[in-house]
PDB file of C-alpha atoms in Angstrom:
ATOM      1  CA  MET A1295     245.708  27.907-125.996  1.00 47.00           C
ATOM      2  CA  ASP A1296     244.218  30.597-128.248  1.00 53.00           C
ATOM      3  CA  GLU A1297     247.460  30.774-130.245  1.00 52.00           C
ATOM      4  CA  ASN A1298     247.322  27.017-130.815  1.00 52.00           C
ATOM      5  CA  ASN A1299     243.728  27.282-132.052  1.00 53.00           C
ATOM      6  CA  GLU A1300     244.690  30.104-134.393  1.00 52.00           C
ATOM      7  CA  MET A1301     247.560  28.020-135.798  1.00 50.00           C
ATOM      8  CA  VAL A1302     245.219  25.066-136.336  1.00 46.00           C
ATOM      9  CA  ASN A1303     242.648  27.260-138.098  1.00 54.00           C
ATOM     10  CA  SER A1304     245.371  28.866-140.203  1.00 52.00           C
ATOM     11  CA  ASN A1305     246.687  25.463-141.266  1.00 49.00           C
ATOM     12  CA  GLU A1306     243.162  24.282-142.094  1.00 54.00           C
ATOM     13  CA  GLN A1307     242.580  27.357-144.249  1.00 52.00           C
ATOM     14  CA  LYS A1308     245.872  26.827-146.105  1.00 51.00           C
ATOM     15  CA  PHE A1309     244.941  23.176-146.649  1.00 47.00           C
ATOM     16  CA  GLU A1310     241.534  24.167-147.995  1.00 49.00           C
ATOM     17  CA  ALA A1311     243.092  26.755-150.301  1.00 49.00           C
ATOM     18  CA  ASN A1312     245.127  23.991-151.949  1.00 50.00           C
ATOM     19  CA  LYS A1313     242.065  21.885-152.750  1.00 54.00           C
ATOM     20  CA  VAL A1314     240.004  21.857-155.942  1.00 59.00           C
ATOM     21  CA  GLY A1315     239.713  25.353-157.405  1.00 76.00           C
ATOM     22  CA  VAL A1316     236.486  27.185-156.634  1.00 85.00           C
ATOM     23  CA  LYS A1317     234.754  28.881-159.559  1.00 87.00           C
ATOM     24  CA  ILE A1318     232.170  31.274-158.178  1.00 89.00           C
ATOM     25  CA  PRO A1319     229.876  32.910-160.780  1.00 90.00           C
ATOM     26  CA  PRO A1320     229.156  36.660-160.670  1.00 93.00           C
ATOM     27  CA  PHE A1321     226.625  37.622-158.014  1.00 93.00           C
ATOM     28  CA  TRP A1322     223.040  37.279-159.298  1.00 89.00           C
ATOM     29  CA  GLU A1323     221.166  40.046-157.533  1.00 86.00           C
ATOM     30  CA  GLU A1324     217.805  39.069-159.071  1.00 82.00           C
ATOM     31  CA  LYS A1325     218.058  35.533-157.650  1.00 85.00           C
ATOM     32  CA  PRO A1326     220.536  35.573-154.739  1.00 91.00           C
ATOM     33  CA  GLU A1327     219.139  32.361-153.244  1.00 89.00           C
ATOM     34  CA  ILE A1328     219.980  30.447-156.447  1.00 90.00           C
ATOM     35  CA  TRP A1329     223.416  32.080-156.561  1.00 94.00           C
ATOM     36  CA  PHE A1330     224.206  30.910-153.028  1.00 95.00           C
ATOM     37  CA  ILE A1331     223.158  27.367-153.959  1.00 94.00           C
ATOM     38  CA  GLN A1332     225.732  27.495-156.783  1.00 94.00           C
ATOM     39  CA  VAL A1333     228.393  28.957-154.504  1.00 95.00           C
ATOM     40  CA  GLU A1334     227.864  26.354-151.801  1.00 95.00           C
ATOM     41  CA  ALA A1335     227.900  23.578-154.389  1.00 95.00           C
ATOM     42  CA  GLN A1336     231.382  24.809-155.343  1.00 94.00           C
ATOM     43  CA  PHE A1337     232.412  24.807-151.685  1.00 95.00           C
ATOM     44  CA  SER A1338     231.091  21.262-151.323  1.00 94.00           C
ATOM     45  CA  ILE A1339     233.028  20.044-154.379  1.00 93.00           C
ATOM     46  CA  ALA A1340     236.205  21.612-152.984  1.00 93.00           C
ATOM     47  CA  ASN A1341     235.490  20.321-149.448  1.00 93.00           C
ATOM     48  CA  ILE A1342     235.640  23.844-148.047  1.00 94.00           C
ATOM     49  CA  ASN A1343     234.031  24.034-144.622  1.00 93.00           C
ATOM     50  CA  GLN A1344     235.743  26.873-142.780  1.00 95.00           C
ATOM     51  CA  GLU A1345     233.599  30.008-142.368  1.00 94.00           C
ATOM     52  CA  GLU A1346     236.576  32.306-142.896  1.00 94.00           C
ATOM     53  CA  THR A1347     237.636  30.568-146.107  1.00 95.00           C
ATOM     54  CA  LYS A1348     234.101  30.782-147.472  1.00 96.00           C
ATOM     55  CA  PHE A1349     233.908  34.438-146.498  1.00 96.00           C
ATOM     56  CA  ASN A1350     237.214  35.232-148.218  1.00 95.00           C
ATOM     57  CA  TYR A1351     235.993  33.623-151.446  1.00 95.00           C
ATOM     58  CA  LEU A1352     232.742  35.571-151.161  1.00 95.00           C
ATOM     59  CA  VAL A1353     234.468  38.919-150.659  1.00 95.00           C
ATOM     60  CA  ALA A1354     236.937  38.204-153.468  1.00 93.00           C
ATOM     61  CA  GLN A1355     234.080  37.547-155.908  1.00 91.00           C
ATOM     62  CA  LEU A1356     231.625  40.332-155.065  1.00 94.00           C
ATOM     63  CA  ASP A1357     231.662  43.609-156.995  1.00 92.00           C
ATOM     64  CA  PRO A1358     232.325  46.738-154.907  1.00 92.00           C
ATOM     65  CA  LYS A1359     228.682  47.832-155.239  1.00 92.00           C
ATOM     66  CA  PHE A1360     227.665  44.656-153.380  1.00 94.00           C
ATOM     67  CA  ILE A1361     230.579  44.752-150.935  1.00 95.00           C
ATOM     68  CA  GLU A1362     229.221  47.948-149.396  1.00 94.00           C
ATOM     69  CA  ASN A1363     226.179  45.971-148.220  1.00 94.00           C
ATOM     70  CA  ILE A1364     228.396  43.833-145.985  1.00 96.00           C
ATOM     71  CA  TRP A1365     231.147  46.351-145.200  1.00 96.00           C
ATOM     72  CA  ASP A1366     230.289  46.432-141.501  1.00 96.00           C
ATOM     73  CA  ILE A1367     230.532  42.627-141.372  1.00 95.00           C
ATOM     74  CA  ILE A1368     233.945  42.726-143.058  1.00 95.00           C
ATOM     75  CA  GLN A1369     235.210  45.146-140.423  1.00 94.00           C
ATOM     76  CA  SER A1370     233.628  43.336-137.481  1.00 93.00           C
ATOM     77  CA  ASP A1371     235.090  40.666-135.198  1.00 91.00           C
ATOM     78  CA  GLU A1372     232.184  38.341-135.969  1.00 89.00           C
ATOM     79  CA  LYS A1373     233.341  34.699-136.167  1.00 90.00           C
ATOM     80  CA  ASN A1374     230.636  33.522-138.597  1.00 94.00           C
ATOM     81  CA  LYS A1375     231.194  36.222-141.191  1.00 96.00           C
ATOM     82  CA  TYR A1376     230.145  34.077-144.150  1.00 96.00           C
ATOM     83  CA  SER A1377     226.807  33.164-142.582  1.00 96.00           C
ATOM     84  CA  CYS A1378     226.191  36.790-141.597  1.00 96.00           C
ATOM     85  CA  ALA A1379     227.091  38.054-145.075  1.00 96.00           C
ATOM     86  CA  LYS A1380     224.865  35.442-146.704  1.00 95.00           C
ATOM     87  CA  SER A1381     221.928  36.413-144.492  1.00 94.00           C
ATOM     88  CA  ARG A1382     222.488  40.114-145.228  1.00 95.00           C
ATOM     89  CA  LEU A1383     222.701  39.679-149.002  1.00 94.00           C
ATOM     90  CA  LEU A1384     219.616  37.474-149.078  1.00 91.00           C
ATOM     91  CA  SER A1385     217.577  39.909-146.994  1.00 89.00           C
ATOM     92  CA  THR A1386     218.762  42.823-149.150  1.00 90.00           C
ATOM     93  CA  PHE A1387     218.244  41.404-152.623  1.00 86.00           C
ATOM     94  CA  LYS A1388     215.723  38.570-152.336  1.00 81.00           C
ATOM     95  CA  GLU A1389     212.300  39.627-153.574  1.00 69.00           C
ATOM     96  CA  SER A1390     209.591  40.002-150.984  1.00 63.00           C
ATOM     97  CA  GLU A1391     206.614  37.646-151.156  1.00 63.00           C
ATOM     98  CA  GLU A1392     204.385  40.582-152.120  1.00 63.00           C
ATOM     99  CA  LYS A1393     206.642  41.574-155.025  1.00 69.00           C
ATOM    100  CA  SER A1394     206.938  37.977-156.263  1.00 66.00           C
ATOM    101  CA  ILE A1395     203.167  37.507-156.229  1.00 70.00           C
ATOM    102  CA  LYS A1396     202.633  40.845-157.982  1.00 69.00           C
ATOM    103  CA  LYS A1397     205.088  39.814-160.699  1.00 70.00           C
ATOM    104  CA  LEU A1398     203.360  36.444-160.938  1.00 70.00           C
ATOM    105  CA  LEU A1399     200.013  38.144-161.510  1.00 70.00           C
ATOM    106  CA  THR A1400     200.998  41.010-163.803  1.00 74.00           C
ATOM    107  CA  GLY A1401     204.694  41.013-164.642  1.00 73.00           C
ATOM    108  CA  ILE A1402     205.175  37.792-166.562  1.00 80.00           C
ATOM    109  CA  SER A1403     203.903  36.536-169.918  1.00 82.00           C
ATOM    110  CA  LEU A1404     204.510  33.633-172.280  1.00 84.00           C
ATOM    111  CA  GLY A1405     206.554  35.624-174.790  1.00 83.00           C
ATOM    112  CA  ASP A1406     209.143  33.401-176.478  1.00 82.00           C
ATOM    113  CA  MET A1407     209.097  30.816-173.690  1.00 85.00           C
ATOM    114  CA  LYS A1408     207.675  27.326-173.937  1.00 88.00           C
ATOM    115  CA  SER A1409     204.614  26.822-171.778  1.00 89.00           C
ATOM    116  CA  SER A1410     206.634  24.459-169.546  1.00 90.00           C
ATOM    117  CA  GLN A1411     209.293  27.154-169.093  1.00 90.00           C
ATOM    118  CA  LEU A1412     206.600  29.652-168.171  1.00 89.00           C
ATOM    119  CA  LEU A1413     205.225  27.226-165.592  1.00 89.00           C
ATOM    120  CA  ARG A1414     208.656  26.684-164.016  1.00 90.00           C
ATOM    121  CA  LYS A1415     209.220  30.435-163.812  1.00 86.00           C
ATOM    122  CA  MET A1416     205.806  30.943-162.234  1.00 86.00           C
ATOM    123  CA  LYS A1417     206.463  28.140-159.737  1.00 85.00           C
ATOM    124  CA  SER A1418     209.716  29.812-158.774  1.00 81.00           C
ATOM    125  CA  LEU A1419     207.923  33.105-158.169  1.00 78.00           C
ATOM    126  CA  ALA A1420     205.041  31.479-156.322  1.00 79.00           C
ATOM    127  CA  GLY A1421     207.142  29.459-153.894  1.00 75.00           C
ATOM    128  CA  ASP A1422     204.894  28.086-151.152  1.00 74.00           C
ATOM    129  CA  ASN A1423     202.591  31.092-151.193  1.00 70.00           C
ATOM    130  CA  ILE A1424     200.132  29.883-153.853  1.00 77.00           C
ATOM    131  CA  THR A1425     198.348  26.539-154.141  1.00 81.00           C
ATOM    132  CA  GLU A1426     198.710  24.407-157.255  1.00 84.00           C
ATOM    133  CA  LYS A1427     195.038  24.978-158.026  1.00 85.00           C
ATOM    134  CA  VAL A1428     195.509  28.760-158.113  1.00 83.00           C
ATOM    135  CA  LEU A1429     198.793  28.446-160.014  1.00 85.00           C
ATOM    136  CA  ARG A1430     197.029  26.277-162.599  1.00 87.00           C
ATOM    137  CA  ILE A1431     194.422  29.003-163.179  1.00 85.00           C
ATOM    138  CA  LEU A1432     197.075  31.746-163.441  1.00 85.00           C
ATOM    139  CA  TRP A1433     199.247  29.701-165.798  1.00 89.00           C
ATOM    140  CA  LEU A1434     196.385  28.724-168.100  1.00 88.00           C
ATOM    141  CA  ASP A1435     195.274  32.340-168.200  1.00 86.00           C
ATOM    142  CA  LYS A1436     198.636  33.345-169.689  1.00 87.00           C
ATOM    143  CA  LEU A1437     198.384  30.866-172.566  1.00 88.00           C
ATOM    144  CA  PRO A1438     196.688  31.718-175.882  1.00 86.00           C
ATOM    145  CA  ASP A1439     192.920  31.176-175.682  1.00 83.00           C
ATOM    146  CA  SER A1440     193.017  28.444-178.315  1.00 78.00           C
ATOM    147  CA  ILE A1441     195.424  26.422-176.157  1.00 83.00           C
ATOM    148  CA  LYS A1442     193.820  27.302-172.838  1.00 84.00           C
ATOM    149  CA  ASN A1443     190.387  26.194-174.033  1.00 82.00           C
ATOM    150  CA  ILE A1444     191.810  22.779-174.884  1.00 82.00           C
ATOM    151  CA  LEU A1445     193.776  22.225-171.684  1.00 85.00           C
ATOM    152  CA  VAL A1446     191.226  23.586-169.238  1.00 83.00           C
ATOM    153  CA  VAL A1447     189.066  20.460-169.604  1.00 80.00           C
ATOM    154  CA  SER A1448     191.948  18.098-168.838  1.00 82.00           C
ATOM    155  CA  SER A1449     192.286  16.475-165.418  1.00 80.00           C
ATOM    156  CA  GLU A1450     196.066  16.031-165.758  1.00 83.00           C
ATOM    157  CA  ASN A1451     198.369  17.640-163.189  1.00 85.00           C
ATOM    158  CA  LEU A1452     200.256  20.839-163.984  1.00 87.00           C
ATOM    159  CA  GLU A1453     203.504  19.184-165.062  1.00 88.00           C
ATOM    160  CA  ASN A1454     201.702  16.913-167.509  1.00 87.00           C
ATOM    161  CA  LEU A1455     199.606  19.813-168.760  1.00 87.00           C
ATOM    162  CA  SER A1456     202.739  21.803-169.537  1.00 88.00           C
ATOM    163  CA  VAL A1457     204.158  18.859-171.515  1.00 87.00           C
ATOM    164  CA  MET A1458     200.894  18.618-173.431  1.00 86.00           C
ATOM    165  CA  ALA A1459     200.904  22.364-174.106  1.00 87.00           C
ATOM    166  CA  ASP A1460     204.454  22.170-175.483  1.00 87.00           C
ATOM    167  CA  LYS A1461     203.421  19.305-177.758  1.00 85.00           C
ATOM    168  CA  ILE A1462     200.381  21.218-178.990  1.00 83.00           C
ATOM    169  CA  PHE A1463     202.570  24.210-179.837  1.00 81.00           C
ATOM    170  CA  GLU A1464     204.941  21.919-181.732  1.00 79.00           C
ATOM    171  CA  ILE A1465     202.128  20.184-183.611  1.00 74.00           C
ATOM    172  CA  ASN A1466     200.434  23.454-184.471  1.00 67.00           C
ATOM    173  CA  SER A1467     203.247  25.800-185.382  1.00 61.00           C
ATOM    174  CA  SER A1468     201.105  27.850-187.756  1.00 52.00           C
ATOM    175  CA  PRO A1469     200.221  31.400-186.626  1.00 48.00           C
ATOM    176  CA  GLU A1470     196.514  30.548-186.454  1.00 48.00           C
ATOM    177  CA  ILE A1471     196.962  28.470-183.335  1.00 45.00           C
ATOM    178  CA  TYR A1472     198.067  31.541-181.401  1.00 45.00           C
ATOM    179  CA  SER A1473     194.798  33.280-182.167  1.00 47.00           C
ATOM    180  CA  SER A1474     191.657  32.963-180.059  1.00 44.00           C
ATOM    181  CA  THR A1475     189.658  32.672-183.290  1.00 46.00           C
ATOM    182  CA  ALA A1476     190.895  29.236-184.378  1.00 47.00           C
ATOM    183  CA  ASP A1477     188.087  27.439-186.246  1.00 51.00           C
ATOM    184  CA  ASN A1478     186.154  24.471-184.853  1.00 53.00           C
ATOM    185  CA  SER A1479     187.751  21.889-187.130  1.00 58.00           C
ATOM    186  CA  ALA A1480     191.223  22.930-185.961  1.00 55.00           C
ATOM    187  CA  ILE A1481     190.103  22.768-182.323  1.00 54.00           C
ATOM    188  CA  LYS A1482     188.580  19.320-182.879  1.00 59.00           C
ATOM    189  CA  ASN A1483     191.795  18.098-184.464  1.00 62.00           C
ATOM    190  CA  ILE A1484     193.847  19.403-181.540  1.00 60.00           C
ATOM    191  CA  LEU A1485     191.485  17.867-178.992  1.00 61.00           C
ATOM    192  CA  GLU A1486     191.985  14.476-180.605  1.00 66.00           C
ATOM    193  CA  LYS A1487     195.745  14.917-180.367  1.00 64.00           C
ATOM    194  CA  VAL A1488     195.470  16.051-176.748  1.00 63.00           C
ATOM    195  CA  SER A1489     193.429  12.966-175.956  1.00 66.00           C
ATOM    196  CA  LEU A1490     196.162  10.838-177.501  1.00 68.00           C
ATOM    197  CA  LEU A1491     198.810  12.687-175.477  1.00 66.00           C
ATOM    198  CA  GLU A1492     196.850  12.108-172.276  1.00 65.00           C
ATOM    199  CA  LYS A1493     196.634   8.415-173.085  1.00 68.00           C
ATOM    200  CA  GLN A1494     200.385   8.223-173.736  1.00 67.00           C
ATOM    201  CA  ILE A1495     201.182  10.019-170.461  1.00 66.00           C
ATOM    202  CA  SER A1496     198.851   7.705-168.555  1.00 66.00           C
ATOM    203  CA  GLU A1497     200.495   4.640-170.106  1.00 68.00           C
ATOM    204  CA  LEU A1498     203.955   5.942-169.165  1.00 66.00           C
ATOM    205  CA  HIS A1499     202.832   6.377-165.553  1.00 63.00           C
ATOM    206  CA  GLN A1500     201.479   2.838-165.478  1.00 68.00           C
ATOM    207  CA  GLN A1501     204.750   1.480-166.869  1.00 66.00           C
ATOM    208  CA  LYS A1502     206.718   3.318-164.160  1.00 63.00           C
ATOM    209  CA  LYS A1503     204.470   1.893-161.436  1.00 62.00           C
ATOM    210  CA  ILE A1504     204.941  -1.639-162.769  1.00 64.00           C
ATOM    211  CA  LYS A1505     208.743  -1.212-162.870  1.00 61.00           C
ATOM    212  CA  LYS A1506     208.763   0.031-159.265  1.00 60.00           C
ATOM    213  CA  ARG A1507     206.813  -3.033-158.128  1.00 62.00           C
ATOM    214  CA  ILE A1508     209.257  -5.317-159.925  1.00 59.00           C
TER     215      ILE A1508
END
């Protein structure tokens, strides 16, 4: 009976191996959870479901320095080797909540990113550990004062705020806008544009609601 099962499993693995080619990217140790999403998307496209087939692809892709983290699983008689290896790699390389929050508070800045990109990165670090209200404060605090002072009075949600911030940066590409000493006339001009942006966003939302009703 066991021999028959082994033959069936072997045939299934051979069948899977002949399906759509799987292109697994190099292991991303900084974001292993995202890497596994990519890997499993490849498995889904290729209709690969067998644990052993998944595990073989995983082992074939990993660099030796990562293989040593699952060496005991490779040598074991464990049936669900892929699931065990995935759990091990995630627990080894995924950042702890404490480290993610610390990076969120002190280890990230706007730099060359758009404000919307900064927000997405901060959301990724925050996960479910920080409320949107707190994230809003942290995100605004990392923007130039001249931009923060404009956005802080807006009642828009974070996503809309980030769109507005990107637009403000585009409209005001001169170096002065990045300084906290922008003059009052410049601030007034930007506020008028922000008000217009808010109105446009609100109108878009209303249009979407009307379309949904129709």
